[in-house]
């Protein structure tokens, strides 16, 4: 109970596909969400309010259990991921995405991001180190799906495979690469990464690379896609591999739109019109993405969704100074020794824990702001071109949708705003699956 309001126990409804393991949502969190912002709550009789809550909850659960719920961007949680020290098969307090939280929140699948940092110099030594770092993370996904928890999850490489895996009650694990830097100057590595299971590549991260210019304040290096970057786009099209334009500069975005023979994705971005962050997309970009047939996956990272207040920025700067934590350190990981990387990861864990204190004092975006971005993207690009990419375990997580166990809250909020079950299913997964299949078909035509 919350005050005098009823909260509903978890249920396990029998779905059309299987007996769903999606009945583990906590009543208090959902009830609070249902009550928040309801204009009738102050005047409607208690009995009527209770009845409306029950109706909305029942409808939301049914939609959620029938949807294929996918998250297009979750970071792999460090070098210890998929080891006894950081087991994604248990409810791990250090992870916002693990198999238990996915089950509790009714999440069917995630793209795990093989994130690779880069050295300042674009040289063969840096490319070699990045390749080796990428292999470590590919191996972590293999350990998770083949050795540690093959009974709970499955590595999936096709959209049809997602649907088949969902029917088995296992979680679908897909792979994306965040940063094209580990391609080096060798186009054949794209095919190797594809063979290892990668189905999208984010062309850059926070910093220009050999492929393209990144978003951010730096002066352009290539003026968009490099000549090599154009060849990367062509090769990804040929393989049937999704091109991800999150993190790239606006000029790079337009070059990709012009060059690609297949729809593209933005795996974890927000709307510039609502929050002027250089990682977000303008309305013009959203419309172009729709014309291209692609999809923007809205990110659940507070500072992208809502500008930080001056007080919050000051508190974060003070915390980093206190801990000696340099935000740019992640970019230079490949130049560190194994011992230095381990020390930095431990420091980052402390930083994330202490961040909770800052979040409590200076709250950033919440679920409503997140869905505001979904709303805006749909108004501009259309219902067929918007999805969800949280960036959990890479900075994502907001009040009301802080990890995958709270995924139902998104469905409740969408339903409250008037979205139909069909529309919600598109947002949660059908749009991404459609784009993925279209990219596959484009590859079949081009090969």
Coordinates of C-alpha atoms in Angstrom, one line a residue:
X1 CA 0.0 0.0 0.0
X2 CA 1.0 3.6 -0.7
X3 CA -1.0 5.6 1.9
X4 CA -4.6 4.5 1.2
X5 CA -3.8 3.4 -2.4
X6 CA -3.9 -0.3 -3.3
X7 CA -0.9 -1.9 -5.0
X8 CA -1.2 -5.0 -7.1
X9 CA 0.7 -8.2 -6.6
X10 CA 2.8 -9.6 -9.4
X11 CA 1.0 -12.0 -11.8
X12 CA 2.1 -14.5 -14.3
X13 CA -0.4 -14.3 -17.2
X14 CA -0.4 -17.0 -19.8
X15 CA 0.7 -15.3 -23.0
X16 CA 0.0 -16.2 -26.6
X17 CA 3.6 -17.4 -27.1
X18 CA 4.5 -19.0 -23.8
X19 CA 3.9 -18.8 -20.1
X20 CA 5.6 -15.5 -19.7
X21 CA 8.2 -14.8 -17.1
X22 CA 7.1 -11.2 -17.0
X23 CA 5.1 -11.1 -13.8
X24 CA 7.7 -9.9 -11.4
X25 CA 7.0 -6.1 -11.4
X26 CA 6.9 -4.5 -8.0
X27 CA 3.5 -3.0 -7.1
X28 CA 4.6 0.1 -5.2
X29 CA 6.7 1.5 -8.0
X30 CA 4.0 1.0 -10.6
X31 CA 1.2 2.3 -8.3
X32 CA 3.2 5.4 -7.7
X33 CA 3.6 5.8 -11.4
X34 CA -0.1 5.3 -12.0
X35 CA -1.0 8.0 -9.5
X36 CA 1.6 10.5 -10.5
X37 CA 0.3 13.2 -12.8
X38 CA -3.3 11.9 -13.0
X39 CA -5.5 15.1 -13.3
X40 CA -8.6 13.3 -12.0
X41 CA -6.8 11.9 -8.9
X42 CA -7.7 14.9 -6.7
X43 CA -11.4 14.8 -7.3
X44 CA -12.4 11.3 -8.4
X45 CA -14.0 9.0 -5.8
X46 CA -11.6 6.5 -4.3
X47 CA -13.5 3.6 -5.8
X48 CA -13.4 5.1 -9.3
X49 CA -9.7 5.8 -9.0
X50 CA -9.0 2.2 -7.9
X51 CA -11.0 0.8 -10.7
X52 CA -9.2 3.0 -13.3
X53 CA -5.8 2.0 -11.9
X54 CA -6.7 -1.7 -12.1
X55 CA -7.9 -1.3 -15.7
X56 CA -4.7 0.6 -16.7
X57 CA -2.4 -1.9 -15.0
X58 CA -4.1 -4.9 -16.5
X59 CA -3.9 -3.3 -20.0
X60 CA -0.3 -2.3 -19.6
X61 CA 0.8 -5.8 -18.4
X62 CA -1.0 -7.4 -21.4
X63 CA 0.6 -5.1 -23.9
X64 CA 4.0 -5.5 -22.2
X65 CA 3.8 -9.3 -22.2
X66 CA 2.7 -9.4 -25.8
X67 CA 5.4 -7.0 -27.0
X68 CA 8.9 -8.0 -28.1
X69 CA 10.8 -5.7 -25.8
X70 CA 14.3 -4.8 -27.0
X71 CA 17.0 -2.4 -25.8
X72 CA 19.4 -1.4 -28.6
X73 CA 22.3 -0.3 -26.4
X74 CA 23.7 -1.7 -23.1
X75 CA 27.3 -1.4 -22.3
X76 CA 29.4 -4.5 -21.3
X77 CA 30.3 -3.8 -17.7
X78 CA 34.1 -3.8 -17.8
X79 CA 36.9 -6.4 -18.0
X80 CA 35.4 -8.6 -15.4
X81 CA 32.0 -8.9 -17.2
X82 CA 30.7 -12.5 -17.4
X83 CA 33.1 -13.8 -14.8
X84 CA 32.3 -14.8 -11.2
X85 CA 33.4 -11.3 -10.2
X86 CA 30.6 -9.7 -12.3
X87 CA 28.0 -12.3 -13.2
X88 CA 25.1 -11.1 -15.3
X89 CA 23.2 -14.2 -14.5
X90 CA 22.4 -13.0 -11.0
X91 CA 20.7 -9.9 -9.7
X92 CA 23.9 -7.9 -9.7
X93 CA 24.0 -4.6 -7.8
X94 CA 26.7 -3.3 -10.1
X95 CA 24.7 -3.8 -13.2
X96 CA 21.5 -2.1 -14.5
X97 CA 21.1 -4.9 -17.0
X98 CA 21.4 -8.5 -15.9
X99 CA 19.4 -11.6 -16.7
X100 CA 17.4 -11.4 -13.5
X101 CA 16.4 -7.7 -14.0
X102 CA 15.5 -8.4 -17.6
X103 CA 13.2 -11.2 -16.4
X104 CA 11.6 -9.1 -13.7
X105 CA 11.1 -6.2 -16.1
X106 CA 9.8 -8.3 -19.0
X107 CA 12.8 -7.5 -21.3
X108 CA 13.2 -9.9 -24.1
X109 CA 16.5 -8.9 -25.6
X110 CA 19.4 -6.4 -25.6
X111 CA 22.3 -5.4 -27.8
X112 CA 25.4 -5.6 -25.7
X113 CA 27.9 -2.9 -26.9
X114 CA 31.5 -3.9 -27.5
X115 CA 32.8 -0.5 -26.5
X116 CA 36.4 0.3 -27.4
X117 CA 38.2 3.5 -26.4
X118 CA 40.9 4.9 -28.5
X119 CA 44.3 6.5 -28.3
X120 CA 44.8 10.1 -29.5
X121 CA 46.9 9.0 -32.4
X122 CA 45.2 7.0 -35.2
X123 CA 48.1 4.6 -35.7
X124 CA 48.7 0.9 -36.1
X125 CA 49.7 0.5 -32.4
X126 CA 46.4 2.0 -31.3
X127 CA 44.3 0.0 -33.8
X128 CA 46.0 -3.3 -32.7
X129 CA 45.3 -2.5 -29.0
X130 CA 41.7 -1.7 -29.9
X131 CA 41.3 -4.9 -31.8
X132 CA 42.6 -6.9 -28.8
X133 CA 40.3 -5.0 -26.5
X134 CA 37.3 -5.8 -28.7
X135 CA 38.2 -9.5 -28.8
X136 CA 38.1 -9.5 -24.9
X137 CA 34.5 -8.2 -25.0
X138 CA 33.4 -10.6 -27.8
X139 CA 34.8 -13.4 -25.6
X140 CA 32.8 -12.1 -22.6
X141 CA 29.6 -12.3 -24.6
X142 CA 30.5 -15.9 -25.7
X143 CA 31.2 -16.8 -22.0
X144 CA 27.8 -15.4 -21.0
X145 CA 25.8 -17.2 -23.7
X146 CA 27.7 -20.4 -24.1
X147 CA 29.3 -21.2 -20.8
X148 CA 27.8 -19.4 -17.9
X149 CA 24.1 -19.2 -18.7
X150 CA 23.1 -21.0 -22.0
X151 CA 19.9 -22.0 -20.3
X152 CA 18.9 -18.4 -19.8
X153 CA 20.1 -16.5 -22.8
X154 CA 21.1 -17.1 -26.4
X155 CA 23.3 -15.2 -28.8
X156 CA 21.1 -14.0 -31.7
X157 CA 22.3 -12.7 -35.1
X158 CA 19.0 -12.3 -37.1
X159 CA 15.7 -10.6 -36.4
X160 CA 14.0 -13.9 -37.1
X161 CA 16.3 -15.4 -34.4
X162 CA 15.0 -12.8 -31.9
X163 CA 11.4 -14.0 -32.4
X164 CA 12.4 -17.7 -32.1
X165 CA 14.5 -17.0 -28.9
X166 CA 11.6 -15.1 -27.3
X167 CA 9.4 -18.1 -27.8
X168 CA 11.8 -20.3 -25.8
X169 CA 11.7 -18.0 -22.7
X170 CA 15.4 -17.2 -23.1
X171 CA 16.8 -13.7 -23.3
X172 CA 18.0 -12.7 -26.8
X173 CA 21.6 -11.3 -26.6
X174 CA 22.8 -9.4 -29.7
X175 CA 26.1 -7.5 -30.2
X176 CA 26.8 -4.0 -31.4
X177 CA 30.3 -2.4 -31.6
X178 CA 30.5 1.1 -30.1
X179 CA 33.2 2.9 -32.0
X180 CA 34.6 2.0 -35.4
X181 CA 38.2 2.6 -34.2
X182 CA 39.0 -1.2 -33.9
X183 CA 38.4 -1.6 -37.6
X184 CA 41.7 0.2 -38.1
X185 CA 42.4 0.6 -41.8
X186 CA 41.4 -3.0 -42.6
X187 CA 38.0 -3.3 -44.1
X188 CA 38.2 -7.1 -43.8
X189 CA 37.8 -6.7 -40.0
X190 CA 34.2 -5.6 -40.5
X191 CA 33.5 -9.0 -41.9
X192 CA 35.3 -10.7 -39.0
X193 CA 33.3 -8.7 -36.5
X194 CA 30.2 -9.7 -38.4
X195 CA 31.1 -13.3 -38.2
X196 CA 31.6 -13.0 -34.4
X197 CA 28.0 -11.8 -34.2
X198 CA 28.2 -8.0 -34.4
X199 CA 25.1 -6.6 -36.2
X200 CA 25.8 -2.8 -35.9
X201 CA 28.7 -0.5 -35.6
X202 CA 28.6 2.9 -34.0
X203 CA 30.9 4.7 -36.4
X204 CA 32.6 6.8 -33.8
X205 CA 32.6 7.4 -30.0
X206 CA 33.7 10.6 -28.2
X207 CA 36.5 11.7 -30.5
X208 CA 37.2 11.7 -34.2
X209 CA 38.6 8.5 -35.6
X210 CA 39.8 7.2 -39.0
X211 CA 36.2 6.8 -40.2
X212 CA 34.5 10.0 -39.4
X213 CA 34.1 13.1 -37.2
X214 CA 32.5 12.7 -33.8
X215 CA 30.0 15.0 -32.2
X216 CA 31.5 17.4 -29.7
X217 CA 33.4 20.7 -29.6
X218 CA 36.6 19.6 -31.4
X219 CA 37.5 21.1 -34.8
X220 CA 36.5 18.7 -37.6
X221 CA 39.2 16.3 -38.8
X222 CA 37.5 15.0 -42.0
X223 CA 34.5 17.3 -42.5
X224 CA 32.2 14.3 -42.0
X225 CA 32.9 10.8 -43.3
X226 CA 36.5 10.2 -44.4
X227 CA 37.2 8.5 -47.7
X228 CA 37.9 5.4 -45.8
X229 CA 34.6 6.0 -43.9
X230 CA 32.7 5.9 -47.1
X231 CA 34.2 2.5 -47.9
X232 CA 33.2 1.4 -44.4
X233 CA 29.6 2.4 -45.1
X234 CA 29.6 0.5 -48.4
X235 CA 31.0 -2.6 -46.8
X236 CA 28.5 -2.6 -43.9
X237 CA 25.7 -2.2 -46.5
X238 CA 27.1 -5.2 -48.4
X239 CA 27.3 -7.4 -45.3
X240 CA 23.8 -6.4 -44.1
X241 CA 25.2 -4.7 -41.0
X242 CA 23.3 -1.8 -39.4
X243 CA 25.1 1.6 -39.4
X244 CA 24.8 3.5 -36.1
X245 CA 25.0 7.3 -36.2
X246 CA 24.8 7.9 -32.4
X247 CA 28.0 9.8 -31.4
X248 CA 28.8 11.1 -34.9
X249 CA 28.9 14.8 -36.0
X250 CA 26.0 16.3 -37.8
X251 CA 28.1 16.5 -41.0
X252 CA 28.9 12.8 -40.6
X253 CA 25.2 12.1 -40.2
X254 CA 24.4 13.8 -43.5
X255 CA 27.2 12.0 -45.3
X256 CA 25.9 8.6 -44.0
X257 CA 22.4 9.5 -45.1
X258 CA 23.7 10.3 -48.6
X259 CA 26.0 7.3 -48.8
X260 CA 24.1 4.4 -47.3
X261 CA 22.0 2.1 -49.5
X262 CA 20.1 0.8 -46.4
X263 CA 18.2 2.3 -43.4
X264 CA 20.4 3.5 -40.5
X265 CA 19.9 3.6 -36.8
X266 CA 20.8 5.9 -33.9
X267 CA 21.1 3.3 -31.2
X268 CA 21.1 5.7 -28.2
X269 CA 20.2 9.3 -28.8
X270 CA 17.7 12.0 -27.7
X271 CA 16.0 15.0 -29.3
X272 CA 17.9 18.3 -29.7
X273 CA 14.7 20.3 -29.6
X274 CA 14.1 19.2 -26.0
X275 CA 17.7 19.2 -24.8
X276 CA 20.6 20.9 -26.6
X277 CA 23.2 18.2 -26.1
X278 CA 25.6 17.5 -29.0
X279 CA 24.7 13.8 -28.8
X280 CA 21.1 14.5 -29.7
X281 CA 19.4 14.7 -33.1
X282 CA 17.8 17.8 -34.6
X283 CA 14.3 17.7 -36.0
X284 CA 15.8 17.9 -39.5
X285 CA 17.9 14.8 -38.7
X286 CA 14.9 13.0 -37.3
X287 CA 12.9 13.7 -40.5
X288 CA 15.8 12.5 -42.6
X289 CA 16.1 9.4 -40.6
X290 CA 12.4 8.7 -41.2
X291 CA 12.8 9.3 -45.0
X292 CA 15.8 6.9 -44.9
X293 CA 13.5 4.2 -43.3
X294 CA 15.6 4.1 -40.1
X295 CA 15.0 4.4 -36.4
X296 CA 16.1 6.5 -33.5
X297 CA 16.4 4.7 -30.2
X298 CA 15.7 7.1 -27.4
X299 CA 18.4 7.0 -24.7
X300 CA 17.6 6.9 -20.9
X301 CA 20.6 9.0 -19.9
X302 CA 19.7 12.0 -17.8
X303 CA 22.2 14.5 -19.0
X304 CA 21.2 13.9 -22.6
X305 CA 17.5 14.2 -21.8
X306 CA 17.6 17.3 -19.6
X307 CA 20.5 19.9 -19.2
X308 CA 22.2 19.6 -15.8
X309 CA 21.6 22.5 -13.4
X310 CA 24.6 24.7 -12.5
X311 CA 24.5 23.2 -9.0
X312 CA 24.6 19.6 -10.3
X313 CA 27.5 20.4 -12.6
X314 CA 29.4 21.9 -9.7
X315 CA 28.7 18.9 -7.5
X316 CA 29.9 16.5 -10.2
X317 CA 33.0 18.5 -10.8
X318 CA 33.7 18.5 -7.0
X319 CA 33.2 14.7 -6.8
X320 CA 35.5 14.1 -9.7
X321 CA 38.2 16.3 -8.1
X322 CA 37.8 14.6 -4.8
X323 CA 38.2 11.1 -6.3
X324 CA 40.9 12.1 -8.8
X325 CA 38.6 10.8 -11.5
X326 CA 39.2 12.1 -15.0
X327 CA 36.3 11.7 -17.3
X328 CA 38.6 11.6 -20.3
X329 CA 40.5 8.6 -18.8
X330 CA 38.2 6.2 -20.5
X331 CA 39.4 7.3 -23.9
X332 CA 43.0 6.4 -23.0
X333 CA 42.3 3.0 -21.5
X334 CA 44.1 1.2 -24.3
X335 CA 47.3 3.0 -23.3
X336 CA 47.0 1.7 -19.7
X337 CA 48.5 -1.5 -18.2
X338 CA 46.1 -4.2 -17.0
X339 CA 46.7 -3.1 -13.4
X340 CA 46.0 0.6 -14.2
X341 CA 42.7 -0.4 -16.0
X342 CA 41.6 -2.4 -13.1
X343 CA 42.3 0.5 -10.7
X344 CA 40.4 2.8 -12.9
X345 CA 37.4 0.4 -13.1
X346 CA 37.3 0.2 -9.3
X347 CA 37.5 4.0 -9.1
X348 CA 34.6 4.3 -11.6
X349 CA 32.5 2.0 -9.5
X350 CA 33.1 4.3 -6.5
X351 CA 32.3 7.3 -8.7
X352 CA 29.0 5.7 -9.8
X353 CA 28.1 4.9 -6.2
X354 CA 28.8 8.4 -5.0
X355 CA 26.8 9.7 -8.0
X356 CA 23.7 8.5 -6.2
X357 CA 24.3 11.2 -3.6
X358 CA 24.4 13.8 -6.3
X359 CA 21.3 12.4 -8.0
X360 CA 19.4 12.6 -4.7
X361 CA 20.4 16.2 -4.1
X362 CA 20.1 17.4 -7.7
X363 CA 17.7 15.2 -9.6
X364 CA 18.1 15.0 -13.4
X365 CA 15.6 13.7 -15.9
X366 CA 13.0 11.2 -15.0
X367 CA 10.7 8.7 -16.8
X368 CA 8.3 11.5 -17.9
X369 CA 11.1 13.4 -19.5
X370 CA 12.3 10.2 -21.2
X371 CA 8.8 9.6 -22.7
X372 CA 8.7 13.3 -23.6
X373 CA 11.6 12.6 -26.0
X374 CA 9.8 9.5 -27.3
X375 CA 6.7 11.7 -27.9
X376 CA 8.7 14.4 -29.7
X377 CA 10.6 12.0 -31.9
X378 CA 7.3 10.3 -32.9
X379 CA 5.7 13.7 -33.7
X380 CA 8.6 14.6 -36.0
X381 CA 9.7 11.3 -37.5
X382 CA 6.5 9.1 -37.1
X383 CA 5.5 6.1 -35.0
X384 CA 7.5 3.7 -37.3
X385 CA 10.9 5.3 -36.6
X386 CA 11.3 5.4 -32.8
X387 CA 12.5 2.9 -30.3
X388 CA 14.4 2.5 -27.0
X389 CA 18.2 2.3 -26.4
X390 CA 18.9 2.9 -22.7
X391 CA 22.7 3.1 -22.5
X392 CA 22.4 1.1 -19.2
X393 CA 25.8 0.3 -17.6
X394 CA 27.3 3.1 -19.7
X395 CA 25.7 6.1 -17.9
X396 CA 22.0 5.4 -18.6
X397 CA 19.4 5.2 -15.8
X398 CA 16.8 7.7 -14.7
X399 CA 14.1 7.9 -12.0
X400 CA 11.3 5.5 -12.9
X401 CA 13.5 3.6 -15.4
X402 CA 16.8 3.1 -13.6
X403 CA 17.3 -0.5 -14.7
X404 CA 15.6 -3.2 -16.7
X405 CA 13.5 -4.4 -13.8
X406 CA 11.5 -1.1 -14.2
X407 CA 10.8 -1.5 -17.9
X408 CA 7.0 -1.9 -17.4
X409 CA 6.9 1.7 -16.2
X410 CA 7.7 2.8 -19.7
X411 CA 4.7 0.9 -21.1
X412 CA 2.4 2.3 -18.3
X413 CA 3.5 5.9 -19.2
X414 CA 3.1 5.4 -22.9
X415 CA -0.4 3.9 -22.3
X416 CA -1.4 6.8 -20.1
X417 CA -0.4 9.2 -23.0
X418 CA -2.8 7.5 -25.3
X419 CA -0.5 5.2 -27.3
X420 CA -2.2 2.0 -28.5
X421 CA -1.0 -1.5 -27.9
X422 CA 0.2 -1.7 -31.6
X423 CA 2.1 1.5 -31.3
X424 CA 3.8 0.5 -28.0
X425 CA 4.8 -2.8 -29.6
X426 CA 6.5 -0.8 -32.4
X427 CA 8.4 1.4 -30.0
X428 CA 9.5 -1.5 -27.8
X429 CA 10.9 -3.7 -30.6
X430 CA 9.0 -4.0 -33.9
X431 CA 10.5 -0.9 -35.4
X432 CA 14.1 -2.0 -34.7
X433 CA 13.4 -5.5 -36.0
X434 CA 11.9 -4.1 -39.2
X435 CA 14.9 -1.9 -39.9
X436 CA 17.3 -4.8 -39.1
X437 CA 15.4 -7.0 -41.6
X438 CA 15.5 -4.3 -44.2
X439 CA 19.3 -3.9 -43.7
X440 CA 19.6 -7.7 -44.2
X441 CA 17.7 -7.5 -47.4
X442 CA 19.8 -4.6 -48.7
X443 CA 22.9 -6.7 -48.1
X444 CA 21.4 -9.6 -50.0
X445 CA 20.8 -7.3 -53.0
X446 CA 24.3 -5.8 -52.8
X447 CA 26.2 -9.0 -52.5

